[in-house]
Amino acid sequence: MYESYAVVGERGQITLPKIIREKANIKSKERLIVKIENNSVLIEKEENLNKKNKLMEKGYKEIGRAHV
């Protein structure tokens, strides 16, 4: 696990530390999803969520075919 600090600016913005961007392969202008879960702020790459949703959709379709 990698951990670092970021400071929230006056407009609510943070800069992700370079080591975090490198390890997560986050590029400039890339869209991220920010959410709160169990009192923690989570940041997730949009592409990861899209891949997860596609896998879930595929799984649901396979389950549906198995019950027919």
mmCIF file of C-alpha atoms in Angstrom, residues 3-68:
data_model
loop_
_atom_site.group_PDB
_atom_site.id
_atom_site.type_symbol
_atom_site.label_atom_id
_atom_site.label_comp_id
_atom_site.label_asym_id
_atom_site.label_seq_id
_atom_site.Cartn_x
_atom_site.Cartn_y
_atom_site.Cartn_z
ATOM 1 C CA GLU A 3 0.188 6.428 1.457
ATOM 2 C CA SER A 4 0.885 10.133 1.203
ATOM 3 C CA TYR A 5 -0.583 13.483 2.209
ATOM 4 C CA ALA A 6 -2.533 16.005 0.165
ATOM 5 C CA VAL A 7 -3.766 19.417 1.274
ATOM 6 C CA VAL A 8 -7.253 20.660 0.412
ATOM 7 C CA GLY A 9 -7.056 24.109 -1.170
ATOM 8 C CA GLU A 10 -9.503 26.989 -0.716
ATOM 9 C CA ARG A 11 -11.593 25.801 -3.668
ATOM 10 C CA GLY A 12 -11.737 22.213 -2.377
ATOM 11 C CA GLN A 13 -9.095 20.899 -4.768
ATOM 12 C CA ILE A 14 -6.328 18.448 -3.945
ATOM 13 C CA THR A 15 -3.264 17.391 -5.873
ATOM 14 C CA LEU A 16 -2.625 13.670 -5.897
ATOM 15 C CA PRO A 17 0.988 13.018 -4.940
ATOM 16 C CA LYS A 18 3.228 11.913 -7.804
ATOM 17 C CA ILE A 19 3.964 8.469 -6.297
ATOM 18 C CA ILE A 20 0.209 7.776 -6.044
ATOM 19 C CA ARG A 21 -0.421 8.926 -9.639
ATOM 20 C CA GLU A 22 2.425 6.754 -10.895
ATOM 21 C CA LYS A 23 1.417 3.621 -8.966
ATOM 22 C CA ALA A 24 -2.239 4.002 -10.008
ATOM 23 C CA ASN A 25 -1.271 4.980 -13.582
ATOM 24 C CA ILE A 26 -3.354 8.170 -13.379
ATOM 25 C CA LYS A 27 -2.731 10.530 -16.278
ATOM 26 C CA SER A 28 -3.467 14.232 -16.706
ATOM 27 C CA LYS A 29 -7.123 15.024 -17.577
ATOM 28 C CA GLU A 30 -8.214 11.489 -16.625
ATOM 29 C CA ARG A 31 -11.651 11.264 -15.013
ATOM 30 C CA LEU A 32 -11.837 9.901 -11.474
ATOM 31 C CA ILE A 33 -14.787 8.909 -9.313
ATOM 32 C CA VAL A 34 -14.809 10.287 -5.763
ATOM 33 C CA LYS A 35 -17.131 8.705 -3.202
ATOM 34 C CA ILE A 36 -17.635 8.339 0.526
ATOM 35 C CA GLU A 37 -17.817 4.846 2.001
ATOM 36 C CA ASN A 38 -17.735 4.064 5.729
ATOM 37 C CA ASN A 39 -16.467 7.573 6.573
ATOM 38 C CA SER A 40 -13.595 7.221 4.080
ATOM 39 C CA VAL A 41 -13.127 9.194 0.875
ATOM 40 C CA LEU A 42 -12.353 6.829 -2.008
ATOM 41 C CA ILE A 43 -10.996 7.778 -5.415
ATOM 42 C CA GLU A 44 -11.425 5.288 -8.236
ATOM 43 C CA LYS A 45 -10.405 5.425 -11.862
ATOM 44 C CA GLU A 46 -13.440 5.668 -14.111
ATOM 45 C CA GLU A 47 -12.083 2.928 -16.393
ATOM 46 C CA ASN A 48 -11.900 0.528 -13.437
ATOM 47 C CA LEU A 49 -15.553 1.151 -12.637
ATOM 48 C CA ASN A 50 -16.534 0.688 -16.285
ATOM 49 C CA LYS A 51 -14.640 -2.632 -16.435
ATOM 50 C CA LYS A 52 -16.270 -3.773 -13.195
ATOM 51 C CA ASN A 53 -19.748 -2.880 -14.487
ATOM 52 C CA LYS A 54 -19.154 -4.749 -17.751
ATOM 53 C CA LEU A 55 -17.988 -7.837 -15.853
ATOM 54 C CA MET A 56 -21.048 -7.685 -13.601
ATOM 55 C CA GLU A 57 -23.341 -7.298 -16.608
ATOM 56 C CA LYS A 58 -21.703 -10.293 -18.290
ATOM 57 C CA GLY A 59 -22.081 -12.344 -15.098
ATOM 58 C CA TYR A 60 -25.767 -11.459 -14.770
ATOM 59 C CA LYS A 61 -26.362 -12.495 -18.388
ATOM 60 C CA GLU A 62 -24.617 -15.824 -17.799
ATOM 61 C CA ILE A 63 -26.649 -16.435 -14.645
ATOM 62 C CA GLY A 64 -29.822 -15.607 -16.586
ATOM 63 C CA ARG A 65 -28.961 -18.155 -19.292
ATOM 64 C CA ALA A 66 -28.235 -20.814 -16.664
ATOM 65 C CA HIS A 67 -31.731 -20.443 -15.173
ATOM 66 C CA VAL A 68 -33.593 -20.694 -18.492
#
